[in-house]
JSON list of C-alpha atoms in Angstrom, two decimals:
[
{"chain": "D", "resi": 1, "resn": "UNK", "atom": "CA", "xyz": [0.00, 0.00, 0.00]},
{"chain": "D", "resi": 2, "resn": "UNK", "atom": "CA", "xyz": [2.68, 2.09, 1.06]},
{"chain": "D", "resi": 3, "resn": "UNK", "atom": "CA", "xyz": [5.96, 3.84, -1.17]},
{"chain": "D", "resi": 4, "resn": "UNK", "atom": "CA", "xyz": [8.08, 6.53, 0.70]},
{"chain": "D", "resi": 5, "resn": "UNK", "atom": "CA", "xyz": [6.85, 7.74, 4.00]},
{"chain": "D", "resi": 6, "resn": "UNK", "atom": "CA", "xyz": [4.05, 7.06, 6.15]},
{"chain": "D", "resi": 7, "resn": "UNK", "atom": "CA", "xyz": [4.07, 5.35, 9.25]},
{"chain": "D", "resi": 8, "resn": "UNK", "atom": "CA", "xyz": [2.50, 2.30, 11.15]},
{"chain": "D", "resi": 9, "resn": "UNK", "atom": "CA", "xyz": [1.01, 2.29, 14.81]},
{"chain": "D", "resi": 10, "resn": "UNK", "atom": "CA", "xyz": [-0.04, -0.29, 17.19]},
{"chain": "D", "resi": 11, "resn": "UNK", "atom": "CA", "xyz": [-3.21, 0.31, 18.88]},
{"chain": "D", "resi": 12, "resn": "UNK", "atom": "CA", "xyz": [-2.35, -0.09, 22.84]},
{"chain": "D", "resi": 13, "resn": "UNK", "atom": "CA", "xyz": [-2.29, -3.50, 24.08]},
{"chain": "D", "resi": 14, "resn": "UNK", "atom": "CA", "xyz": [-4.79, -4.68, 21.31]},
{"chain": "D", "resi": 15, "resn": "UNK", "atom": "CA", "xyz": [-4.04, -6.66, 18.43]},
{"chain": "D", "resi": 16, "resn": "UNK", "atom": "CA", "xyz": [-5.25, -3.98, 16.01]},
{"chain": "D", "resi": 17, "resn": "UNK", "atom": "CA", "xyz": [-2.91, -1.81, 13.77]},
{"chain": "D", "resi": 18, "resn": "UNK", "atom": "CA", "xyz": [-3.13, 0.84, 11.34]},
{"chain": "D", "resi": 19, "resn": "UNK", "atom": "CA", "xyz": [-0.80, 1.93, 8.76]},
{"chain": "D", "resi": 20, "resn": "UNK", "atom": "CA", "xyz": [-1.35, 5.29, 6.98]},
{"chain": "D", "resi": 21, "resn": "UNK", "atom": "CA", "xyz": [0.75, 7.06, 4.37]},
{"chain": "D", "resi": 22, "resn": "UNK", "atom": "CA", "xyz": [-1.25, 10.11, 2.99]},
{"chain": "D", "resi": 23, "resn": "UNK", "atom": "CA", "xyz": [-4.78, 8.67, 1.43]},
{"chain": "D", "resi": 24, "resn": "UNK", "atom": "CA", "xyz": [-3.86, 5.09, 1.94]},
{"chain": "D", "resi": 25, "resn": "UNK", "atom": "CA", "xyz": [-5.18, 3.74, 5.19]},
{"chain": "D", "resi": 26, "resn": "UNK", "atom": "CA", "xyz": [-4.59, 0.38, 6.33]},
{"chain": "D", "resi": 27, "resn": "UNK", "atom": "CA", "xyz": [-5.95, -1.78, 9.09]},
{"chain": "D", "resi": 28, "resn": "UNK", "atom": "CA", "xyz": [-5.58, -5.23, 10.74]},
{"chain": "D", "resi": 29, "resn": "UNK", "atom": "CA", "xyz": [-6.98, -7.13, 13.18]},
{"chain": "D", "resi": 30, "resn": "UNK", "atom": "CA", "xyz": [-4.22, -9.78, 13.29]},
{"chain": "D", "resi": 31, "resn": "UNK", "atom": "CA", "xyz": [-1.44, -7.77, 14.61]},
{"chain": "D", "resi": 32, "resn": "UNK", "atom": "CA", "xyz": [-0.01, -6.51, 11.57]},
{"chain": "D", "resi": 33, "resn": "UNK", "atom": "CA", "xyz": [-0.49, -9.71, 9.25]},
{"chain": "D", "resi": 34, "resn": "UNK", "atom": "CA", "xyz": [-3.85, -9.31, 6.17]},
{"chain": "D", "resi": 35, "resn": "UNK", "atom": "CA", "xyz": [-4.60, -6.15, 6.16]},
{"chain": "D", "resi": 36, "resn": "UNK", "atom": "CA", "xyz": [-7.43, -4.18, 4.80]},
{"chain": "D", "resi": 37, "resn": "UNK", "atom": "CA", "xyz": [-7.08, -0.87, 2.33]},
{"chain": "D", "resi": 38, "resn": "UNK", "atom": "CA", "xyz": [-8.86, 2.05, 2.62]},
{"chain": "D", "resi": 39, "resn": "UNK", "atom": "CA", "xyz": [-8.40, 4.73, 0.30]},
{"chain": "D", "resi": 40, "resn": "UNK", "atom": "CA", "xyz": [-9.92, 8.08, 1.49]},
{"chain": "D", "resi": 41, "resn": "UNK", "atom": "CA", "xyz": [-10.83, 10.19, -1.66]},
{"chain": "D", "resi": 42, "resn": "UNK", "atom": "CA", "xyz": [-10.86, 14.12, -2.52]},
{"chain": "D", "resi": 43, "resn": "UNK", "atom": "CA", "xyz": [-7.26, 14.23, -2.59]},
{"chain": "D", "resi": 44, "resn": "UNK", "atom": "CA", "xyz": [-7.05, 13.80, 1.38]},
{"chain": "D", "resi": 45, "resn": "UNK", "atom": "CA", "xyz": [-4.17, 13.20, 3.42]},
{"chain": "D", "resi": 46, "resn": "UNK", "atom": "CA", "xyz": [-4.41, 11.54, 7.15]},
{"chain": "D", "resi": 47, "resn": "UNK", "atom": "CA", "xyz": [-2.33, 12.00, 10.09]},
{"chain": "D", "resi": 48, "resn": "UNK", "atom": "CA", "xyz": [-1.04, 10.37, 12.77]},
{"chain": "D", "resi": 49, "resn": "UNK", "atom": "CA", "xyz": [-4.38, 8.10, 15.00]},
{"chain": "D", "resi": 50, "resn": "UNK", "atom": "CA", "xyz": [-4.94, 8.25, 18.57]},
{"chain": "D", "resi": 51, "resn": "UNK", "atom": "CA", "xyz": [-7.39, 6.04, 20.27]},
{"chain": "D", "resi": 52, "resn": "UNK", "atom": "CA", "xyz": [-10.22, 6.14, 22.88]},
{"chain": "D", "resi": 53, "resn": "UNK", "atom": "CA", "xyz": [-8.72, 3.88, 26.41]},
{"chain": "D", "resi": 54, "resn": "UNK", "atom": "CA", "xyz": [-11.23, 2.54, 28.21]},
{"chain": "D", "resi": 55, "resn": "UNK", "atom": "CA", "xyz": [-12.00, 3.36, 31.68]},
{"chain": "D", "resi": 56, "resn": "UNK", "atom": "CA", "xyz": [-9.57, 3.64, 34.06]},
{"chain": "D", "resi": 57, "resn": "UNK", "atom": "CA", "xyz": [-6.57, 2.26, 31.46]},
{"chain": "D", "resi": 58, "resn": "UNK", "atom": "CA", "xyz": [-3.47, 3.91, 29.79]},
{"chain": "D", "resi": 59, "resn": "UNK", "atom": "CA", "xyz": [-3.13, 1.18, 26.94]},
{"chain": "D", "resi": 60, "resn": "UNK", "atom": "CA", "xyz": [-6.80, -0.76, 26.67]},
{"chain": "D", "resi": 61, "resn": "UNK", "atom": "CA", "xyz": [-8.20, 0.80, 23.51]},
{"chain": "D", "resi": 62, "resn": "UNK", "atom": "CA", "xyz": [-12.08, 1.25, 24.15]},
{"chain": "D", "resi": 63, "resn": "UNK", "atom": "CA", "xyz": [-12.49, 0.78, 20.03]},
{"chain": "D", "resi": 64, "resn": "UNK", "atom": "CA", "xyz": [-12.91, 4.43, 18.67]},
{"chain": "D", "resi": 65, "resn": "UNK", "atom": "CA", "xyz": [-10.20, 5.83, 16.83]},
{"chain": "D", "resi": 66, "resn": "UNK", "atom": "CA", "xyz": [-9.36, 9.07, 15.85]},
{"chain": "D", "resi": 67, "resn": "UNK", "atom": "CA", "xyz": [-6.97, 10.70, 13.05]},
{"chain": "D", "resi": 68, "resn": "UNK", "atom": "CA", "xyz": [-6.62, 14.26, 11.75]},
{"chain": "D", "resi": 69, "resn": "UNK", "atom": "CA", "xyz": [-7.53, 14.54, 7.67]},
{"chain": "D", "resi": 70, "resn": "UNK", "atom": "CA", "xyz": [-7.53, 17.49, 5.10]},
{"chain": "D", "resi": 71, "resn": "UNK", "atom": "CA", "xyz": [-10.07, 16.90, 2.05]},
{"chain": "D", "resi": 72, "resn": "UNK", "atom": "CA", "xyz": [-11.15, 18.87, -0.46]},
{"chain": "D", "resi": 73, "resn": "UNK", "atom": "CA", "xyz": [-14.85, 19.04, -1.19]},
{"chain": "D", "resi": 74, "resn": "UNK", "atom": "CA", "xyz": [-16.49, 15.93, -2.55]},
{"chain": "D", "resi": 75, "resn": "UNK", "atom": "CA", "xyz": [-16.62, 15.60, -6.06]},
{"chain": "D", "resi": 76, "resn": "UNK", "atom": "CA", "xyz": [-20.02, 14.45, -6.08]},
{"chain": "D", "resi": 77, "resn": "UNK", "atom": "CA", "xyz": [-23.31, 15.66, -5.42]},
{"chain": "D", "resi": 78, "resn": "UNK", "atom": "CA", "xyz": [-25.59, 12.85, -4.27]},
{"chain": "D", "resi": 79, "resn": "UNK", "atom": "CA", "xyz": [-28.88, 12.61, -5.97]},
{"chain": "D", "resi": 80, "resn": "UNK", "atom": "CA", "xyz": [-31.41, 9.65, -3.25]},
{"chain": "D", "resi": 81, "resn": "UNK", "atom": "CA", "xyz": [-34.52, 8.43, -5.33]},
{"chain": "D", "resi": 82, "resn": "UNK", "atom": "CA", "xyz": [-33.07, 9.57, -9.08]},
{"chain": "D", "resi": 83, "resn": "UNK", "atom": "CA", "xyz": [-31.27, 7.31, -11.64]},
{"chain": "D", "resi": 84, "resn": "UNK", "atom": "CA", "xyz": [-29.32, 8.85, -14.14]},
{"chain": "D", "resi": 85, "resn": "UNK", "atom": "CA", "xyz": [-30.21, 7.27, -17.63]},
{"chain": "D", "resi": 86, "resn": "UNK", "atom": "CA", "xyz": [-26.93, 6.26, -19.69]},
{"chain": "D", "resi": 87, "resn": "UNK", "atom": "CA", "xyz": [-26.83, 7.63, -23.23]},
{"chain": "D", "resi": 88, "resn": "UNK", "atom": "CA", "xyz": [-26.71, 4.93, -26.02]},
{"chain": "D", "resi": 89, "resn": "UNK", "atom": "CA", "xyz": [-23.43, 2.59, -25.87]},
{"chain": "D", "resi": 90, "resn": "UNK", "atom": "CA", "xyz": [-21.97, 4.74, -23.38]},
{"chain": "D", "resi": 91, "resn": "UNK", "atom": "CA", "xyz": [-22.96, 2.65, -19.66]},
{"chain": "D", "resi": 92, "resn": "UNK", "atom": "CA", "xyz": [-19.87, 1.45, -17.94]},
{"chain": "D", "resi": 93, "resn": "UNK", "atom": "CA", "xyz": [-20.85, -1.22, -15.49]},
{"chain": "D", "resi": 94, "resn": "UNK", "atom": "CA", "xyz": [-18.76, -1.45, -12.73]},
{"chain": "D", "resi": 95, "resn": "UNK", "atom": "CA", "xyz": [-20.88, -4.74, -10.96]},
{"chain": "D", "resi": 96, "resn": "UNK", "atom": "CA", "xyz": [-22.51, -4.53, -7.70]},
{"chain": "D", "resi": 97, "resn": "UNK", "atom": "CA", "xyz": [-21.70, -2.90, -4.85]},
{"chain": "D", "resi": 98, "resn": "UNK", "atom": "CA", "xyz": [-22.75, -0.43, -1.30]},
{"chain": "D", "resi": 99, "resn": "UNK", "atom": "CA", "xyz": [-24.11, 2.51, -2.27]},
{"chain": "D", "resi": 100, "resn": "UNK", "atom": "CA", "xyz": [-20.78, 3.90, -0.69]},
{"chain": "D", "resi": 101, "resn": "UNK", "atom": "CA", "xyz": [-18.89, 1.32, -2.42]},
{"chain": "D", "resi": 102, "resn": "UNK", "atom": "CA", "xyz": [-20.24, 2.69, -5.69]},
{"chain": "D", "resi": 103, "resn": "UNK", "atom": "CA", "xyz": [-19.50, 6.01, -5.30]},
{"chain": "D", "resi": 104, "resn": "UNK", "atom": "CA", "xyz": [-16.11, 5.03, -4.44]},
{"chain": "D", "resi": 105, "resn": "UNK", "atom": "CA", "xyz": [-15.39, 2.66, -7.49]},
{"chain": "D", "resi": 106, "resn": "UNK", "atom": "CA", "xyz": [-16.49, 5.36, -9.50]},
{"chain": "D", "resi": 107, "resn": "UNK", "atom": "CA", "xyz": [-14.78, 7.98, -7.96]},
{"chain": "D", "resi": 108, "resn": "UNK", "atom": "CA", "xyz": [-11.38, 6.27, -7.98]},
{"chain": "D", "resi": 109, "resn": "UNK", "atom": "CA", "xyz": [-11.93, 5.58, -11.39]},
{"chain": "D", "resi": 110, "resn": "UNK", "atom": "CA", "xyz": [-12.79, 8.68, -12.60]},
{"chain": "D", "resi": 111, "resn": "UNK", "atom": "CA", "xyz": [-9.17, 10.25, -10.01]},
{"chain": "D", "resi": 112, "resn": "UNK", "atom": "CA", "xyz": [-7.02, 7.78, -11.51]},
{"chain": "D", "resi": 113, "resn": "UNK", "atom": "CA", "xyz": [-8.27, 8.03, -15.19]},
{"chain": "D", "resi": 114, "resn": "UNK", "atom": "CA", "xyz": [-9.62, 4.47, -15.82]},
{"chain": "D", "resi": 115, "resn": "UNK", "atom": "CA", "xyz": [-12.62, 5.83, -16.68]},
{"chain": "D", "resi": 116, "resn": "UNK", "atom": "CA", "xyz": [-13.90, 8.24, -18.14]},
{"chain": "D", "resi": 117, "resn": "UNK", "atom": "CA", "xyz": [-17.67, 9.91, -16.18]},
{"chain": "D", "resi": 118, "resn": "UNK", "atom": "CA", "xyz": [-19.75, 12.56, -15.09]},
{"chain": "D", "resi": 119, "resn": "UNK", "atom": "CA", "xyz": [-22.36, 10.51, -13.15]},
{"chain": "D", "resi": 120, "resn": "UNK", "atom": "CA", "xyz": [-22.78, 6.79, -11.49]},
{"chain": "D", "resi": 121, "resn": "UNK", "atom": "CA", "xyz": [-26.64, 5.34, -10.69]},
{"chain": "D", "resi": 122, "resn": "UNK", "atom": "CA", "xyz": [-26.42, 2.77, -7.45]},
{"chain": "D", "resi": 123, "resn": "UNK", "atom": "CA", "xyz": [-29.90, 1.01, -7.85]},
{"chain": "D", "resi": 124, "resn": "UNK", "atom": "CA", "xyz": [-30.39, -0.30, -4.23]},
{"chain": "D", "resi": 125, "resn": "UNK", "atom": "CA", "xyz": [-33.40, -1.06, -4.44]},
{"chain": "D", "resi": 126, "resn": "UNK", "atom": "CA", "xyz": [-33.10, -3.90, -7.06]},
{"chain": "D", "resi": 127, "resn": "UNK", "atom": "CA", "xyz": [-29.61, -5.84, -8.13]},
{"chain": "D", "resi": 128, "resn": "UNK", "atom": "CA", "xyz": [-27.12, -3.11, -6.12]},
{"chain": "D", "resi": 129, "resn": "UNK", "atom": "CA", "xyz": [-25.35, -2.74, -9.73]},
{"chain": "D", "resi": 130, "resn": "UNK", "atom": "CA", "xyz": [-23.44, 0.38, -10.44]},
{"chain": "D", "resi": 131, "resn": "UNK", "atom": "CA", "xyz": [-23.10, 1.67, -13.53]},
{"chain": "D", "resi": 132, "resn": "UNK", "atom": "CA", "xyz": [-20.93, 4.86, -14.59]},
{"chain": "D", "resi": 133, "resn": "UNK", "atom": "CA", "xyz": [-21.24, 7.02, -17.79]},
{"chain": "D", "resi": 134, "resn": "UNK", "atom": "CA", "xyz": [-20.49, 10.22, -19.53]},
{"chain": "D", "resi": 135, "resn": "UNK", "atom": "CA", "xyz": [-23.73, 12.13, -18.95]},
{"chain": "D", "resi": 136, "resn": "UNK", "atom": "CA", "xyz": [-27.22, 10.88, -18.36]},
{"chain": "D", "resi": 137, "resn": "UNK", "atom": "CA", "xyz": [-30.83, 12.20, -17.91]},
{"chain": "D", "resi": 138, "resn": "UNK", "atom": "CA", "xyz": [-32.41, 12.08, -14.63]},
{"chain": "D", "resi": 139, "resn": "UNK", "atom": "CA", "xyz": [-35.49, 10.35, -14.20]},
{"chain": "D", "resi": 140, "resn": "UNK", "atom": "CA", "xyz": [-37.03, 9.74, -10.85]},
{"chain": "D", "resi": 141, "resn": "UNK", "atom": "CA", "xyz": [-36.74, 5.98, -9.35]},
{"chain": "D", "resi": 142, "resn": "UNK", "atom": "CA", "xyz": [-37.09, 4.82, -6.02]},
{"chain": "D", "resi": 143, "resn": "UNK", "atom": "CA", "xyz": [-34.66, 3.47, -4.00]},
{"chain": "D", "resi": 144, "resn": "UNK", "atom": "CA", "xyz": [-31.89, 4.10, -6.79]},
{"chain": "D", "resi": 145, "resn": "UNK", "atom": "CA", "xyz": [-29.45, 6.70, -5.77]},
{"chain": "D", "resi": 146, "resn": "UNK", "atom": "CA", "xyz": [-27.43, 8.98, -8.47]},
{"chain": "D", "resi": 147, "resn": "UNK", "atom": "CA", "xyz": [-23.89, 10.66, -8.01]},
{"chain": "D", "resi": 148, "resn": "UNK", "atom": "CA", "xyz": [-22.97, 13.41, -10.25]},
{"chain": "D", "resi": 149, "resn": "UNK", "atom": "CA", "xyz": [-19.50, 14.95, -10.73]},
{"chain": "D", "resi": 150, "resn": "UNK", "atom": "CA", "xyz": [-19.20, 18.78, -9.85]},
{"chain": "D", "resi": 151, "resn": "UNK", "atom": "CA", "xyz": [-17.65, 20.75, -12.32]},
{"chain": "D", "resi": 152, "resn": "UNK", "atom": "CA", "xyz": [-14.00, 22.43, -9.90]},
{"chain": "D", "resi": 153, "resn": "UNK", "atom": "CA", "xyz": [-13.56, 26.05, -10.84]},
{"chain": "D", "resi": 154, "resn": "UNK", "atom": "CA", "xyz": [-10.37, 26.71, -12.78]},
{"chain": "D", "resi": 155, "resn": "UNK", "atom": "CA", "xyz": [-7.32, 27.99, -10.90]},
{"chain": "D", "resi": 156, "resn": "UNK", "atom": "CA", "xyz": [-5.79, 30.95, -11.70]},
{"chain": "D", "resi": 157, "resn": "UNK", "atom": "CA", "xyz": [-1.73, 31.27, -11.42]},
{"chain": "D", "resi": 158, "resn": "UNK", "atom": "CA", "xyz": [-1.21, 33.82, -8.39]},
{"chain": "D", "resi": 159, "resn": "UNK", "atom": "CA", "xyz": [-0.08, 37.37, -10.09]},
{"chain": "D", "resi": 160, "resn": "UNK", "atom": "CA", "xyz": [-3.10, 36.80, -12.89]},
{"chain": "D", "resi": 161, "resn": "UNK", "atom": "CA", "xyz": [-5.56, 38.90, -13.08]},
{"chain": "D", "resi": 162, "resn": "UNK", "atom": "CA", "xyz": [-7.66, 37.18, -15.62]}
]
């Protein structure tokens, strides 16, 4: 998960660790062997955790973790009871998932340029498929939930008026 940098941390006398190195979050429950990825979106970086002891201890964790994060806005504006109709030819299914794990596949793809989209439908309320494309038409549909890429306002080079 990890290149340069980052760190890992043990979580008191428990078995759990994290490992974190910018956006990249990892987790285990086996102390330090299989562990689980996270990737926090919106070009976010995470510091270092600190965790919750329980009563009375310096090292038992009670189970709530905390870490420090910058973000920038999401990307997506999240549309409940709408599915966004895929233009001819143009539907990229990306199977099923959570409605958070949809939004995530999509938006990863989008980041990292494996796809190319502008809005995802997550229809929960029949096969939990996700499906990505270019630009769609709303229609209203319940229990289907659609996410829709803002459009970021162009940066201007500091010393440019315009």
């Amino acid at each position: 998960f990890f290149g340069e940098g980052g760190g890992c941390f043990g979580v008191g006398r428990s078995v759990y660790s994290l490992c974190i190195h910018h956006h990249n979050v990892a987790r285990s429950s086996r102390g330090g062997k299989n562990f689980s990825r996270f990737v926090v979106p919106n070009g976010a970086s995470v510091g270092a955790p600190a965790f919750a002891r329980r009563a009375g201890s310096r090292a038992e964790p009670s189970g709530l973790i905390y870490a420090p994060m910058t973000m920038e806005a999401p990307a997506w504006e999240v549309i409940v009871d709408t599915e966004v109709v895929c233009g001819a030819g143009e539907a990229i299914e990306l199977g099923a998932h959570t409605r958070d794990g949809c939004l995530a596949r999509a938006d990863i793809g989008v980041q990292h340029g494996w796809h190319a989209g502008a809005a995802a439908v997550w229809r929960g309320a029949t096969d939990s498929s996700c499906t990505l494309c270019a630009a769609g038409s709303p229609r209203h549909r319940e229990g289907a939930v659609s996410f829709v890429r803002r459009a970021r306002p162009a940066l201007t080079p500091i010393g440019h008026d315009g």
